């Protein structure tokens, strides 16, 4: 196990939320009033048990990763109550825990910590997330927060103790109480003891409807706009200051200046502000043109891409489910979409690969006909799939693709993105050149930004006379596979493109988007 750590004073680590949850315990009704000492003792006990399980069983590590990626509460949480009856290689998850402890221990934990939860944390600074957790690694510690320390357990033993504020720069499993589910909807009793996860999900209630990630349209939807409650408040509020729809960037209320408010707290030409270090831009969603199927399907066997094997499937007597149709019509696997990001603060591009199933990005629009049965033959169902009839879906990326910090006092106003589908082939490195722009002289005094926009002028603020942005050439190195399918190149992302184009009466926010015809996406800042 790694033993090196990085202390980041400006980050409030995810473990601190445990303290808040304990403070909120007074809001729990009498049925769930639990002594704090017992609660802490049982959280610690669960952490020790879980660390034995995850150390010794890879299938449990795989299970926890997959459950976290479902984001049932719109975070990478795994609520024990929901998954305790899930079967892992023939064993219920609860029975696996009992096998490494005792029935008494697990029953005591269920009684005293009904919201016991396992988080697979995302730490963008270190490029750590549930998506890239390596389940082959047995030495993934289980973390529990105490009053003054953070303890890391491995195979049932305390391996390392950290001071509050120290952040591990590797993957961990965090044991804590869930702070998004209503404890009054949790019932450990004989009636729920055998219920599967799907049945239990129908009974769980959330403290806010915005935490409900069980609805499918919260992950994949055909809408590119988002509700205001899904945005950071500071992002939503930026529209109230900068909402003018004009092509003239010298208008101080232009919606192009929304990031000035989000990043610097600036509201007008006379405002001043310093960089908010907690803001990070993310790609919100991905939309892929269905016509790209034909490109991705060429030599799919050699490239390892999923493809259609049977365009027509039949079944007698009964109808087939969507899952059965996909299983019969498609080869196994997922596309691997690579986002390559060029930022001036590095001479090398950074890359993030996202596995995406065809059903995540396209509606297949499968046709179905039925031949009725007779005395002499059974009924027959015929299903046909035609890629020419595919329509696109919007695939929410759920914070998987993050940018580096964007400090425009030191780096350019432009970033560039390439999107490709990664294939199995040899890799090469090449040099590419981009023209980038920087803010005009006079827009910063040290680290303090003066006024809105990138120019200095009477309308936009800044010190000195009127000055424009400056431009320069920047060289980058990029590494890619020879056989990659290129979907989009050199998409120019500009700091002064809007975040929100418009907000309707229902609070739905129409996001500014980038589109090449093949690929479409929006970029929104979030507070970490």
Short mmCIF file of C-alpha atoms in Angstrom, two decimals:
data_model
loop_
_atom_site.label_atom_id
_atom_site.label_comp_id
_atom_site.label_asym_id
_atom_site.label_seq_id
_atom_site.Cartn_x
_atom_site.Cartn_y
_atom_site.Cartn_z
CA UNK A 1 0.00 0.00 0.00
CA UNK A 2 1.20 3.48 -0.73
CA UNK A 3 2.24 5.46 2.31
CA UNK A 4 2.76 8.90 0.83
CA UNK A 5 0.24 11.68 1.36
CA UNK A 6 -0.33 15.23 0.21
CA UNK A 7 -1.60 17.89 2.61
CA UNK A 8 -3.95 20.31 0.91
CA UNK A 9 -5.06 23.06 3.21
CA UNK A 10 -7.63 24.51 0.83
CA UNK A 11 -9.52 21.24 0.36
CA UNK A 12 -12.21 20.23 2.77
CA UNK A 13 -11.93 16.49 2.52
CA UNK A 14 -15.00 14.36 2.07
CA UNK A 15 -14.51 12.74 5.46
CA UNK A 16 -15.45 15.97 7.23
CA UNK A 17 -19.03 15.33 6.21
CA UNK A 18 -19.14 12.65 8.88
CA UNK A 19 -18.94 15.34 11.56
CA UNK A 20 -21.89 17.15 10.05
CA UNK A 21 -23.91 13.95 9.94
CA UNK A 22 -23.28 13.37 13.64
CA UNK A 23 -24.45 16.90 14.40
CA UNK A 24 -27.61 16.22 12.44
CA UNK A 25 -28.37 13.14 14.54
CA UNK A 26 -30.71 15.19 16.73
CA UNK A 27 -33.12 15.44 13.79
CA UNK A 28 -33.68 11.67 13.77
CA UNK A 29 -36.95 10.57 15.34
CA UNK A 30 -37.12 8.60 18.60
CA UNK A 31 -37.21 5.25 16.79
CA UNK A 32 -33.73 5.92 15.46
CA UNK A 33 -32.26 7.83 18.37
CA UNK A 34 -28.92 6.13 18.93
CA UNK A 35 -26.19 6.80 21.43
CA UNK A 36 -23.30 8.55 19.64
CA UNK A 37 -20.68 6.40 21.34
CA UNK A 38 -22.41 3.23 20.14
CA UNK A 39 -22.70 4.68 16.65
CA UNK A 40 -19.00 5.54 16.46
CA UNK A 41 -18.05 2.15 17.87
CA UNK A 42 -20.12 0.32 15.28
CA UNK A 43 -18.89 2.45 12.37
CA UNK A 44 -15.36 1.54 13.42
CA UNK A 45 -16.31 -2.13 13.73
CA UNK A 46 -17.89 -2.14 10.25
CA UNK A 47 -14.74 -0.53 8.84
CA UNK A 48 -12.53 -3.26 10.31
CA UNK A 49 -14.81 -6.00 8.95
CA UNK A 50 -15.11 -4.44 5.52
CA UNK A 51 -11.34 -4.03 5.27
CA UNK A 52 -10.95 -7.80 5.74
CA UNK A 53 -13.55 -8.50 3.07
CA UNK A 54 -12.18 -6.08 0.46
CA UNK A 55 -8.62 -7.28 1.09
CA UNK A 56 -9.48 -10.94 0.57
CA UNK A 57 -12.23 -10.86 -2.07
CA UNK A 58 -11.78 -9.20 -5.44
CA UNK A 59 -15.42 -9.92 -6.34
CA UNK A 60 -16.54 -7.67 -3.48
CA UNK A 61 -14.25 -4.90 -4.69
CA UNK A 62 -15.78 -5.24 -8.15
CA UNK A 63 -19.27 -5.23 -6.62
CA UNK A 64 -18.67 -2.06 -4.59
CA UNK A 65 -17.20 -0.25 -7.59
CA UNK A 66 -20.16 -1.16 -9.81
CA UNK A 67 -22.68 -0.17 -7.15
CA UNK A 68 -20.92 3.16 -6.56
CA UNK A 69 -21.03 3.94 -10.28
CA UNK A 70 -24.83 3.64 -10.21
CA UNK A 71 -24.91 6.79 -8.04
CA UNK A 72 -28.25 5.94 -6.50
CA UNK A 73 -28.14 9.24 -4.54
CA UNK A 74 -26.18 11.20 -7.19
CA UNK A 75 -22.91 10.53 -5.39
CA UNK A 76 -20.64 7.47 -5.42
CA UNK A 77 -22.31 6.01 -2.33
CA UNK A 78 -23.23 2.39 -1.61
CA UNK A 79 -25.93 2.23 1.07
CA UNK A 80 -25.53 -1.05 2.95
CA UNK A 81 -29.28 -1.29 3.60
CA UNK A 82 -29.97 -1.42 -0.15
CA UNK A 83 -27.29 -3.91 -1.14
CA UNK A 84 -27.03 -6.21 1.85
CA UNK A 85 -29.07 -8.93 0.09
CA UNK A 86 -27.27 -8.59 -3.25
CA UNK A 87 -25.68 -11.87 -4.33
CA UNK A 88 -21.95 -11.96 -5.07
CA UNK A 89 -20.81 -15.26 -6.58
CA UNK A 90 -23.56 -17.15 -4.76
CA UNK A 91 -23.21 -15.34 -1.42
CA UNK A 92 -25.32 -12.50 -0.09
CA UNK A 93 -23.22 -9.44 0.72
CA UNK A 94 -24.45 -9.56 4.29
CA UNK A 95 -23.42 -13.23 4.62
CA UNK A 96 -19.95 -12.36 3.31
CA UNK A 97 -19.59 -9.75 6.06
CA UNK A 98 -20.82 -12.23 8.67
CA UNK A 99 -18.25 -14.79 7.49
CA UNK A 100 -15.50 -12.33 8.35
CA UNK A 101 -17.07 -11.37 11.69
CA UNK A 102 -20.22 -12.75 13.35
CA UNK A 103 -23.99 -12.54 13.12
CA UNK A 104 -23.98 -10.63 16.40
CA UNK A 105 -21.57 -8.00 15.05
CA UNK A 106 -23.53 -7.34 11.86
CA UNK A 107 -26.89 -7.25 13.66
CA UNK A 108 -25.46 -4.76 16.15
CA UNK A 109 -24.20 -2.53 13.32
CA UNK A 110 -27.58 -2.63 11.56
CA UNK A 111 -29.32 -1.67 14.79
CA UNK A 112 -27.02 1.21 15.73
CA UNK A 113 -26.07 2.65 12.32
CA UNK A 114 -29.05 2.21 9.98
CA UNK A 115 -27.50 4.58 7.42
CA UNK A 116 -24.12 2.79 7.31
CA UNK A 117 -22.65 3.62 3.91
CA UNK A 118 -19.58 2.98 1.75
CA UNK A 119 -18.31 5.86 -0.39
CA UNK A 120 -15.88 5.50 -3.28
CA UNK A 121 -14.64 9.11 -3.28
CA UNK A 122 -13.78 11.27 -6.24
CA UNK A 123 -10.66 13.44 -5.87
CA UNK A 124 -10.19 15.26 -9.21
CA UNK A 125 -6.90 16.79 -8.09
CA UNK A 126 -5.33 13.31 -8.11
CA UNK A 127 -7.49 11.96 -10.96
CA UNK A 128 -9.06 9.52 -8.51
CA UNK A 129 -12.64 8.35 -9.02
CA UNK A 130 -14.80 5.24 -8.92
CA UNK A 131 -14.37 4.96 -12.68
CA UNK A 132 -10.64 4.28 -12.53
CA UNK A 133 -10.57 2.25 -9.30
CA UNK A 134 -8.40 -0.83 -9.94
CA UNK A 135 -10.28 -3.81 -8.54
CA UNK A 136 -7.17 -5.99 -8.97
CA UNK A 137 -5.57 -4.02 -6.14
CA UNK A 138 -6.23 -5.83 -2.87
CA UNK A 139 -4.58 -3.07 -0.83
CA UNK A 140 -7.35 -0.48 -1.09
CA UNK A 141 -7.72 0.81 2.49
CA UNK A 142 -11.00 1.32 4.27
CA UNK A 143 -11.15 4.79 5.81
CA UNK A 144 -13.07 5.96 8.87
CA UNK A 145 -13.12 9.46 10.34
CA UNK A 146 -12.59 10.14 14.01
CA UNK A 147 -12.73 13.40 15.93
CA UNK A 148 -9.08 14.36 15.42
CA UNK A 149 -7.74 11.71 13.04
CA UNK A 150 -8.56 9.71 9.96
CA UNK A 151 -7.79 5.99 10.26
CA UNK A 152 -6.96 3.65 7.38
CA UNK A 153 -7.63 -0.07 7.82
CA UNK A 154 -6.24 -2.94 5.78
CA UNK A 155 -7.24 -6.56 6.31
CA UNK A 156 -8.81 -5.77 9.66
CA UNK A 157 -5.83 -3.90 11.09
CA UNK A 158 -5.12 -0.21 11.58
CA UNK A 159 -2.50 0.52 8.94
CA UNK A 160 -2.09 4.31 9.05
CA UNK A 161 -3.44 7.22 11.10
CA UNK A 162 -3.69 10.64 9.46
CA UNK A 163 -4.26 14.04 10.96
CA UNK A 164 -7.42 15.85 9.94
CA UNK A 165 -6.89 17.59 6.63
CA UNK A 166 -4.43 15.06 5.21
CA UNK A 167 -5.67 13.62 1.91
CA UNK A 168 -4.59 10.18 0.64
CA UNK A 169 -3.53 10.35 -3.01
CA UNK A 170 -4.84 6.87 -3.81
CA UNK A 171 -8.17 5.04 -3.91
CA UNK A 172 -9.96 4.24 -0.66
CA UNK A 173 -13.33 3.00 0.56
CA UNK A 174 -14.84 5.43 3.07
CA UNK A 175 -17.24 4.17 5.75
CA UNK A 176 -19.64 6.86 6.92
CA UNK A 177 -23.31 7.54 7.43
CA UNK A 178 -25.28 8.45 4.33
CA UNK A 179 -26.43 12.08 4.49
CA UNK A 180 -28.85 12.00 1.54
CA UNK A 181 -31.31 9.28 2.57
CA UNK A 182 -34.09 9.77 5.15
CA UNK A 183 -33.32 7.45 8.06
CA UNK A 184 -37.06 7.03 8.72
CA UNK A 185 -37.35 5.01 5.49
CA UNK A 186 -34.77 2.45 6.68
CA UNK A 187 -36.23 -0.65 8.31
CA UNK A 188 -34.01 -3.53 9.33
CA UNK A 189 -36.57 -6.21 10.18
CA UNK A 190 -37.80 -9.65 9.16
CA UNK A 191 -39.97 -8.17 6.39
CA UNK A 192 -37.00 -6.56 4.60
CA UNK A 193 -34.42 -9.21 5.51
CA UNK A 194 -34.93 -11.11 2.25
CA UNK A 195 -35.92 -8.26 -0.06
CA UNK A 196 -33.70 -7.65 -3.06
CA UNK A 197 -32.18 -4.27 -3.88
CA UNK A 198 -34.86 -3.36 -6.40
CA UNK A 199 -37.65 -3.89 -3.87
CA UNK A 200 -35.84 -1.88 -1.22
CA UNK A 201 -35.12 0.98 -3.63
CA UNK A 202 -38.86 1.48 -3.99
CA UNK A 203 -39.13 2.20 -0.26
CA UNK A 204 -36.11 4.48 0.26
CA UNK A 205 -36.86 8.17 0.62
CA UNK A 206 -34.40 11.01 0.07
CA UNK A 207 -33.93 14.16 2.14
CA UNK A 208 -34.32 16.12 -1.10
CA UNK A 209 -35.70 15.04 -4.50
CA UNK A 210 -32.48 16.41 -5.97
CA UNK A 211 -30.62 13.47 -4.37
CA UNK A 212 -32.78 10.86 -6.11
CA UNK A 213 -30.52 9.14 -8.61
CA UNK A 214 -32.77 6.09 -8.97
CA UNK A 215 -34.78 7.67 -11.77
CA UNK A 216 -33.25 6.72 -15.08
CA UNK A 217 -33.67 10.16 -16.54
CA UNK A 218 -31.30 11.51 -13.89
CA UNK A 219 -28.43 9.72 -15.64
CA UNK A 220 -29.42 9.33 -19.25
CA UNK A 221 -31.97 11.70 -20.72
CA UNK A 222 -32.90 13.14 -24.07
CA UNK A 223 -32.67 16.68 -22.67
CA UNK A 224 -29.48 18.69 -22.82
CA UNK A 225 -30.81 21.31 -20.42
CA UNK A 226 -30.69 20.91 -16.64
CA UNK A 227 -32.84 22.03 -13.74
CA UNK A 228 -31.48 24.90 -11.68
CA UNK A 229 -31.29 22.60 -8.64
CA UNK A 230 -28.70 20.47 -10.43
CA UNK A 231 -26.33 23.42 -10.79
CA UNK A 232 -24.13 24.95 -8.13
CA UNK A 233 -25.95 27.99 -6.74
CA UNK A 234 -23.11 30.29 -7.78
CA UNK A 235 -23.43 29.08 -11.38
CA UNK A 236 -27.20 29.64 -11.43
CA UNK A 237 -26.79 33.08 -9.84
CA UNK A 238 -24.26 34.13 -12.49
CA UNK A 239 -27.12 34.41 -15.00
CA UNK A 240 -28.79 37.14 -12.92
CA UNK A 241 -25.72 39.36 -13.40
CA UNK A 242 -24.76 38.39 -16.92
CA UNK A 243 -27.71 37.53 -19.16
CA UNK A 244 -27.63 39.86 -22.16
CA UNK A 245 -27.81 38.04 -25.49
CA UNK A 246 -25.51 40.18 -27.60
CA UNK A 247 -22.62 39.59 -29.96
CA UNK A 248 -20.84 42.66 -28.62
CA UNK A 249 -18.56 41.58 -25.78
CA UNK A 250 -18.07 45.20 -24.74
CA UNK A 251 -21.53 45.14 -23.11
CA UNK A 252 -20.78 44.62 -19.41
CA UNK A 253 -23.91 42.50 -18.79
CA UNK A 254 -23.07 40.09 -21.61
CA UNK A 255 -23.76 36.46 -20.66
CA UNK A 256 -20.21 35.70 -21.84
CA UNK A 257 -18.94 37.02 -18.50
CA UNK A 258 -20.71 34.47 -16.29
CA UNK A 259 -17.43 32.77 -15.36
CA UNK A 260 -16.14 36.08 -14.01
CA UNK A 261 -18.79 35.78 -11.30
CA UNK A 262 -18.28 32.04 -10.73
CA UNK A 263 -14.48 32.19 -10.58
CA UNK A 264 -13.88 35.69 -9.16
CA UNK A 265 -17.18 36.92 -7.68
CA UNK A 266 -17.18 39.87 -10.09
CA UNK A 267 -20.56 41.44 -10.91
CA UNK A 268 -19.71 44.57 -12.91
CA UNK A 269 -16.88 46.65 -14.36
CA UNK A 270 -16.01 48.14 -10.96
CA UNK A 271 -15.84 44.80 -9.14
CA UNK A 272 -12.63 43.16 -7.98
CA UNK A 273 -12.07 39.54 -7.04
CA UNK A 274 -9.55 36.74 -6.47
CA UNK A 275 -9.72 33.23 -7.88
CA UNK A 276 -12.07 30.80 -6.12
CA UNK A 277 -9.84 27.74 -5.78
CA UNK A 278 -12.85 25.47 -5.22
CA UNK A 279 -14.26 25.92 -8.73
CA UNK A 280 -13.63 23.28 -11.41
CA UNK A 281 -15.14 22.95 -14.87
CA UNK A 282 -16.62 19.61 -15.94
CA UNK A 283 -18.05 18.25 -19.16
CA UNK A 284 -21.70 17.77 -18.22
CA UNK A 285 -22.92 15.39 -20.91
CA UNK A 286 -21.93 13.66 -24.12
CA UNK A 287 -24.07 13.24 -27.23
CA UNK A 288 -22.77 11.10 -30.12
CA UNK A 289 -24.23 11.24 -33.63
CA UNK A 290 -25.75 7.79 -34.40
CA UNK A 291 -24.20 7.83 -37.88
CA UNK A 292 -20.85 7.22 -36.20
CA UNK A 293 -21.94 3.65 -35.53
CA UNK A 294 -20.87 2.70 -39.04
CA UNK A 295 -17.39 4.14 -38.50
CA UNK A 296 -16.98 2.48 -35.12
CA UNK A 297 -18.24 -0.88 -36.46
CA UNK A 298 -15.57 -1.13 -39.19
CA UNK A 299 -13.22 -3.97 -38.24
CA UNK A 300 -14.91 -4.00 -34.85
CA UNK A 301 -13.42 -7.38 -33.97
CA UNK A 302 -9.87 -6.10 -34.40
CA UNK A 303 -10.65 -2.86 -32.57
CA UNK A 304 -12.51 -4.52 -29.70
CA UNK A 305 -15.65 -2.46 -30.31
CA UNK A 306 -19.19 -3.70 -29.72
CA UNK A 307 -21.17 -4.22 -32.93
CA UNK A 308 -24.39 -5.73 -34.19
CA UNK A 309 -24.11 -9.44 -34.96
CA UNK A 310 -27.77 -10.21 -35.73
CA UNK A 311 -30.07 -7.61 -37.25
CA UNK A 312 -33.08 -9.95 -36.91
CA UNK A 313 -33.95 -12.02 -33.84
CA UNK A 314 -37.00 -14.26 -33.34
CA UNK A 315 -38.60 -15.80 -30.28
CA UNK A 316 -41.59 -18.14 -30.07
CA UNK A 317 -44.36 -17.91 -27.48
CA UNK A 318 -43.04 -15.03 -25.38
CA UNK A 319 -41.67 -11.54 -25.98
CA UNK A 320 -38.05 -10.60 -25.28
CA UNK A 321 -36.95 -7.92 -22.85
CA UNK A 322 -34.70 -5.05 -23.92
CA UNK A 323 -31.78 -6.65 -22.09
CA UNK A 324 -32.33 -9.96 -23.88
CA UNK A 325 -32.50 -8.24 -27.26
CA UNK A 326 -29.25 -6.38 -26.69
CA UNK A 327 -27.59 -9.58 -25.53
CA UNK A 328 -28.65 -11.42 -28.70
CA UNK A 329 -28.14 -8.64 -31.22
CA UNK A 330 -24.89 -7.08 -29.99
CA UNK A 331 -21.42 -8.35 -29.19
CA UNK A 332 -20.26 -7.74 -25.63
CA UNK A 333 -18.30 -4.70 -24.59
CA UNK A 334 -18.31 -0.92 -24.55
CA UNK A 335 -16.84 1.92 -26.53
CA UNK A 336 -13.96 3.74 -24.88
CA UNK A 337 -14.30 7.45 -25.56
CA UNK A 338 -11.17 9.43 -24.90
CA UNK A 339 -11.25 13.11 -24.00
CA UNK A 340 -7.89 14.73 -24.65
CA UNK A 341 -7.54 18.17 -23.06
CA UNK A 342 -4.90 20.77 -23.89
CA UNK A 343 -4.28 23.48 -21.24
CA UNK A 344 -1.50 26.04 -21.31
CA UNK A 345 -0.35 25.11 -17.81
CA UNK A 346 1.10 21.86 -19.19
CA UNK A 347 3.11 21.05 -22.30
CA UNK A 348 1.46 17.62 -22.48
CA UNK A 349 -2.19 16.94 -23.10
CA UNK A 350 -4.14 15.13 -20.40
CA UNK A 351 -6.50 12.28 -21.22
CA UNK A 352 -9.54 10.70 -19.63
CA UNK A 353 -11.12 7.52 -21.03
CA UNK A 354 -14.81 6.84 -20.41
CA UNK A 355 -16.32 3.40 -21.15
CA UNK A 356 -19.78 3.80 -22.67
CA UNK A 357 -22.18 1.11 -23.86
CA UNK A 358 -24.02 1.66 -27.16
CA UNK A 359 -27.32 1.60 -25.26
CA UNK A 360 -26.07 4.55 -23.15
CA UNK A 361 -25.76 6.89 -26.14
CA UNK A 362 -28.32 5.67 -28.69
CA UNK A 363 -31.98 4.71 -28.85
CA UNK A 364 -32.00 1.58 -31.01
CA UNK A 365 -35.67 1.92 -32.07
CA UNK A 366 -36.00 -1.83 -32.55
CA UNK A 367 -39.09 -2.85 -34.54
CA UNK A 368 -41.30 -5.68 -33.34
CA UNK A 369 -43.85 -7.76 -35.22
CA UNK A 370 -45.88 -10.67 -33.89
CA UNK A 371 -47.29 -13.63 -35.77
CA UNK A 372 -50.20 -15.06 -33.81
CA UNK A 373 -50.19 -18.73 -32.95
CA UNK A 374 -52.63 -21.33 -34.21
CA UNK A 375 -53.58 -24.84 -33.23
CA UNK A 376 -50.61 -26.06 -35.25
CA UNK A 377 -47.90 -23.53 -34.39
CA UNK A 378 -46.77 -21.25 -31.58
CA UNK A 379 -46.86 -17.48 -31.80
CA UNK A 380 -43.66 -15.90 -33.14
CA UNK A 381 -42.08 -12.55 -32.24
CA UNK A 382 -39.67 -10.95 -34.71
CA UNK A 383 -37.35 -8.09 -33.80
CA UNK A 384 -35.25 -6.04 -36.21
CA UNK A 385 -32.53 -3.49 -35.56
CA UNK A 386 -31.27 -1.03 -38.18
CA UNK A 387 -28.44 1.41 -37.29
CA UNK A 388 -29.85 3.89 -39.82
CA UNK A 389 -32.84 4.30 -37.47
CA UNK A 390 -30.79 5.01 -34.35
CA UNK A 391 -31.41 8.30 -32.54
CA UNK A 392 -29.05 9.91 -30.03
CA UNK A 393 -29.34 9.96 -26.26
CA UNK A 394 -27.78 12.42 -23.87
CA UNK A 395 -25.31 10.62 -21.60
CA UNK A 396 -24.60 12.45 -18.35
CA UNK A 397 -20.94 12.11 -17.40
CA UNK A 398 -21.46 12.73 -13.68
CA UNK A 399 -18.20 14.62 -13.06
CA UNK A 400 -16.06 12.01 -14.82
CA UNK A 401 -14.33 14.53 -17.10
CA UNK A 402 -12.79 17.41 -15.15
CA UNK A 403 -10.51 20.24 -16.25
CA UNK A 404 -7.52 21.53 -14.34
CA UNK A 405 -7.92 24.74 -12.35
CA UNK A 406 -8.42 27.67 -14.72
CA UNK A 407 -6.37 30.62 -13.47
CA UNK A 408 -6.56 33.14 -16.33
CA UNK A 409 -4.05 35.44 -14.61
CA UNK A 410 -1.39 32.85 -15.46
CA UNK A 411 -2.70 30.83 -18.39
CA UNK A 412 -4.59 31.35 -21.62
CA UNK A 413 -8.30 31.88 -22.12
CA UNK A 414 -8.47 28.87 -24.42
CA UNK A 415 -8.39 25.15 -23.93
CA UNK A 416 -8.69 22.58 -26.67
CA UNK A 417 -10.39 19.19 -26.73
CA UNK A 418 -10.03 16.16 -28.96
CA UNK A 419 -12.52 13.29 -28.76
CA UNK A 420 -11.74 9.83 -30.09
CA UNK A 421 -12.72 6.20 -29.61
CA UNK A 422 -9.71 4.24 -28.40
CA UNK A 423 -8.72 1.08 -30.27
CA UNK A 424 -6.16 -1.65 -29.72
CA UNK A 425 -3.08 -0.52 -31.64
CA UNK A 426 0.42 0.87 -31.21
CA UNK A 427 0.83 4.37 -29.79
CA UNK A 428 2.84 7.32 -31.05
CA UNK A 429 3.64 10.83 -29.80
CA UNK A 430 3.40 13.98 -31.88
CA UNK A 431 3.72 17.73 -31.44
CA UNK A 432 0.77 20.04 -32.13
CA UNK A 433 0.52 23.84 -32.15
CA UNK A 434 -2.39 25.99 -31.00
CA UNK A 435 -2.90 29.74 -30.98
CA UNK A 436 -4.00 30.87 -27.52
CA UNK A 437 -5.19 34.20 -26.13
CA UNK A 438 -4.41 35.83 -22.78
CA UNK A 439 -6.12 38.64 -20.90
CA UNK A 440 -5.03 42.18 -21.68
CA UNK A 441 -2.44 43.94 -19.57
CA UNK A 442 -4.21 45.81 -16.80
CA UNK A 443 -6.91 43.20 -16.02
CA UNK A 444 -5.02 41.94 -12.96
CA UNK A 445 -3.23 43.58 -10.07
CA UNK A 446 -1.27 40.66 -8.70
CA UNK A 447 -3.89 37.95 -8.18
CA UNK A 448 -6.83 40.39 -8.12
CA UNK A 449 -8.96 40.61 -11.25
CA UNK A 450 -10.30 44.04 -12.20
CA UNK A 451 -13.70 44.30 -13.87
CA UNK A 452 -15.32 41.95 -16.38
CA UNK A 453 -14.01 40.33 -19.52
CA UNK A 454 -10.53 40.06 -20.95
CA UNK A 455 -10.01 43.65 -22.21
CA UNK A 456 -9.29 46.89 -20.39
CA UNK A 457 -11.78 49.62 -21.31
CA UNK A 458 -14.16 52.16 -19.82
CA UNK A 459 -17.06 49.72 -20.31
CA UNK A 460 -15.35 46.64 -18.86
CA UNK A 461 -12.97 48.03 -16.25
CA UNK A 462 -9.30 47.42 -15.63
CA UNK A 463 -6.35 49.74 -15.16
CA UNK A 464 -4.73 51.81 -17.87
CA UNK A 465 -5.87 52.60 -21.39
CA UNK A 466 -7.85 50.39 -23.77
CA UNK A 467 -6.06 47.12 -24.44
CA UNK A 468 -7.02 43.92 -26.31
CA UNK A 469 -6.24 40.28 -25.58
CA UNK A 470 -2.77 39.12 -26.61
CA UNK A 471 -2.13 35.96 -28.62
CA UNK A 472 0.75 33.52 -28.84
CA UNK A 473 1.61 30.06 -30.19
CA UNK A 474 1.73 27.16 -27.77
CA UNK A 475 3.27 23.74 -28.47
CA UNK A 476 1.85 20.56 -26.93
CA UNK A 477 2.83 16.90 -26.98
CA UNK A 478 0.09 14.30 -27.36
CA UNK A 479 0.16 10.50 -27.32
CA UNK A 480 -2.46 8.47 -29.16
CA UNK A 481 -3.07 5.09 -30.74
CA UNK A 482 -2.56 4.78 -34.49
CA UNK A 483 -5.89 3.01 -34.93
CA UNK A 484 -8.04 5.36 -32.84
CA UNK A 485 -11.28 6.53 -34.45
CA UNK A 486 -11.10 10.33 -34.36
CA UNK A 487 -14.51 11.89 -33.66
CA UNK A 488 -13.59 15.54 -33.11
CA UNK A 489 -10.37 17.56 -33.01
CA UNK A 490 -9.27 20.98 -31.80
CA UNK A 491 -12.58 21.98 -30.21
CA UNK A 492 -11.79 25.44 -28.83
CA UNK A 493 -13.14 26.02 -25.32
CA UNK A 494 -13.15 29.71 -24.38
CA UNK A 495 -13.30 31.05 -20.83
CA UNK A 496 -15.69 33.76 -22.03
CA UNK A 497 -18.22 31.48 -23.64
CA UNK A 498 -21.46 31.51 -21.61
CA UNK A 499 -22.44 28.74 -19.20
CA UNK A 500 -26.21 29.31 -19.34
CA UNK A 501 -27.92 30.60 -22.47
CA UNK A 502 -31.37 31.01 -20.95
CA UNK A 503 -33.58 29.98 -18.01
CA UNK A 504 -37.27 29.24 -18.52
CA UNK A 505 -40.12 29.75 -16.04
CA UNK A 506 -39.77 26.20 -14.71
CA UNK A 507 -36.16 26.74 -13.74
CA UNK A 508 -34.82 24.69 -16.67
CA UNK A 509 -31.44 26.00 -17.77
CA UNK A 510 -30.48 25.90 -21.42
CA UNK A 511 -26.74 25.32 -21.44
CA UNK A 512 -24.23 26.69 -23.91
CA UNK A 513 -22.89 23.75 -25.91
CA UNK A 514 -20.06 22.77 -28.24
CA UNK A 515 -20.92 20.73 -31.32
CA UNK A 516 -18.97 19.37 -34.28
CA UNK A 517 -21.84 17.44 -35.86
CA UNK A 518 -20.35 14.18 -34.61
CA UNK A 519 -20.01 15.13 -30.93
CA UNK A 520 -21.94 17.53 -28.71
CA UNK A 521 -21.33 18.49 -25.08
CA UNK A 522 -21.69 21.28 -22.52
CA UNK A 523 -19.19 22.45 -19.91
CA UNK A 524 -20.30 23.71 -16.50
CA UNK A 525 -18.32 24.80 -13.41
CA UNK A 526 -19.00 23.18 -10.05
CA UNK A 527 -17.93 23.90 -6.50
CA UNK A 528 -15.85 21.04 -5.11
#
